[in-house]
Amino acid sequence: MFILYGTRRKIKIDRSLGNRVCPNCHHTVEQSLAREKAAATIFFIPVFGWTTKRMIYCPCCGTAKMLSRSEYKEMKKA
Ligand SMILES: [Zn+2]
């Protein structure tokens, strides 16, 4: 039997952190707390998903600063 499967990834923005200076482009822009989520798909339907990366995302230059799971939790609560 023929089974079409694969994975897909997308960025999910969790909350805005307000205006911060980006360490990469040095612009003061509204940065946000984001997660990269991956999902396994069968016939393009997501079957199960998991979080691969946690980061602070800069919409100006597209740079992401990686965070650990505990750092991420702290920032989400604050
Ligand atoms: Zn930037």
mmCIF file of C-alpha atoms and ligand atoms in Angstrom:
data_model
loop_
_atom_site.group_PDB
_atom_site.id
_atom_site.type_symbol
_atom_site.label_atom_id
_atom_site.label_comp_id
_atom_site.label_asym_id
_atom_site.label_seq_id
_atom_site.Cartn_x
_atom_site.Cartn_y
_atom_site.Cartn_z
ATOM 1 C CA MET A 1 0.000 0.000 0.000
ATOM 2 C CA PHE A 2 1.137 3.503 -0.792
ATOM 3 C CA ILE A 3 1.380 5.873 2.176
ATOM 4 C CA LEU A 4 2.273 9.525 1.720
ATOM 5 C CA TYR A 5 3.949 10.864 4.836
ATOM 6 C CA GLY A 6 6.226 13.681 5.898
ATOM 7 C CA THR A 7 6.794 16.423 8.408
ATOM 8 C CA ARG A 8 6.010 20.072 8.518
ATOM 9 C CA ARG A 9 7.279 22.901 10.644
ATOM 10 C CA LYS A 10 5.786 26.202 11.545
ATOM 11 C CA ILE A 11 6.498 29.102 13.849
ATOM 12 C CA LYS A 12 3.917 29.859 16.473
ATOM 13 C CA ILE A 13 4.064 33.252 18.195
ATOM 14 C CA ASP A 14 3.099 32.904 21.848
ATOM 15 C CA ARG A 15 3.282 36.413 23.218
ATOM 16 C CA SER A 16 4.709 39.813 22.460
ATOM 17 C CA LEU A 17 7.657 40.978 24.542
ATOM 18 C CA GLY A 18 7.240 44.654 23.649
ATOM 19 C CA ASN A 19 9.889 46.847 22.115
ATOM 20 C CA ARG A 20 13.407 45.538 22.609
ATOM 21 C CA VAL A 21 16.748 46.193 20.981
ATOM 22 C CA CYS A 22 17.659 43.334 18.695
ATOM 23 C CA PRO A 23 21.201 42.005 19.312
ATOM 24 C CA ASN A 24 21.604 41.308 15.611
ATOM 25 C CA CYS A 25 20.202 44.285 13.685
ATOM 26 C CA HIS A 26 20.256 46.810 16.603
ATOM 27 C CA HIS A 27 16.790 48.072 15.776
ATOM 28 C CA THR A 28 14.235 48.675 18.487
ATOM 29 C CA VAL A 29 11.352 46.534 17.344
ATOM 30 C CA GLU A 30 8.534 44.585 18.904
ATOM 31 C CA GLN A 31 9.971 41.144 19.500
ATOM 32 C CA SER A 32 7.964 38.103 20.356
ATOM 33 C CA LEU A 33 8.288 34.816 22.117
ATOM 34 C CA ALA A 34 7.914 32.054 19.566
ATOM 35 C CA ARG A 35 8.099 28.286 19.259
ATOM 36 C CA GLU A 36 8.897 26.211 16.246
ATOM 37 C CA LYS A 37 6.469 23.354 16.091
ATOM 38 C CA ALA A 38 6.974 20.262 14.032
ATOM 39 C CA ALA A 39 4.280 17.813 13.069
ATOM 40 C CA ALA A 40 4.359 14.400 11.482
ATOM 41 C CA THR A 41 1.841 14.129 8.688
ATOM 42 C CA ILE A 42 0.191 11.278 6.877
ATOM 43 C CA PHE A 43 -1.495 12.311 3.626
ATOM 44 C CA PHE A 44 -0.855 15.942 4.660
ATOM 45 C CA ILE A 45 -2.874 15.552 7.851
ATOM 46 C CA PRO A 46 -0.904 16.271 11.052
ATOM 47 C CA VAL A 47 -0.944 13.184 13.246
ATOM 48 C CA PHE A 48 1.110 14.378 16.178
ATOM 49 C CA GLY A 49 3.178 17.423 16.930
ATOM 50 C CA TRP A 50 5.974 18.538 19.184
ATOM 51 C CA THR A 51 7.950 21.674 19.944
ATOM 52 C CA THR A 52 11.444 21.699 18.424
ATOM 53 C CA LYS A 53 12.755 25.158 19.301
ATOM 54 C CA ARG A 54 11.921 27.958 21.676
ATOM 55 C CA MET A 55 13.112 31.422 20.793
ATOM 56 C CA ILE A 56 12.828 35.183 20.845
ATOM 57 C CA TYR A 57 11.971 36.181 17.319
ATOM 58 C CA CYS A 58 12.860 39.514 15.688
ATOM 59 C CA PRO A 59 10.415 40.404 12.877
ATOM 60 C CA CYS A 60 12.845 42.990 11.509
ATOM 61 C CA CYS A 61 15.778 40.767 10.542
ATOM 62 C CA GLY A 62 14.215 37.377 11.184
ATOM 63 C CA THR A 63 16.855 36.372 13.725
ATOM 64 C CA ALA A 64 15.864 34.098 16.549
ATOM 65 C CA LYS A 65 17.631 33.811 19.888
ATOM 66 C CA MET A 66 17.310 30.272 21.169
ATOM 67 C CA LEU A 67 15.979 29.693 24.659
ATOM 68 C CA SER A 68 15.974 26.675 26.905
ATOM 69 C CA ARG A 69 12.703 25.209 28.106
ATOM 70 C CA SER A 70 13.028 26.806 31.577
ATOM 71 C CA GLU A 71 14.031 30.240 30.208
ATOM 72 C CA TYR A 72 11.040 30.113 27.935
ATOM 73 C CA LYS A 73 8.675 29.318 30.788
ATOM 74 C CA GLU A 74 10.063 32.206 32.839
ATOM 75 C CA MET A 75 9.602 34.680 30.001
ATOM 76 C CA LYS A 76 6.121 33.469 29.220
ATOM 77 C CA LYS A 77 5.050 33.988 32.827
ATOM 78 C CA ALA A 78 6.647 37.436 33.227
HETATM 79 ZN ZN ZN B 1 16.661 42.069 14.390
#
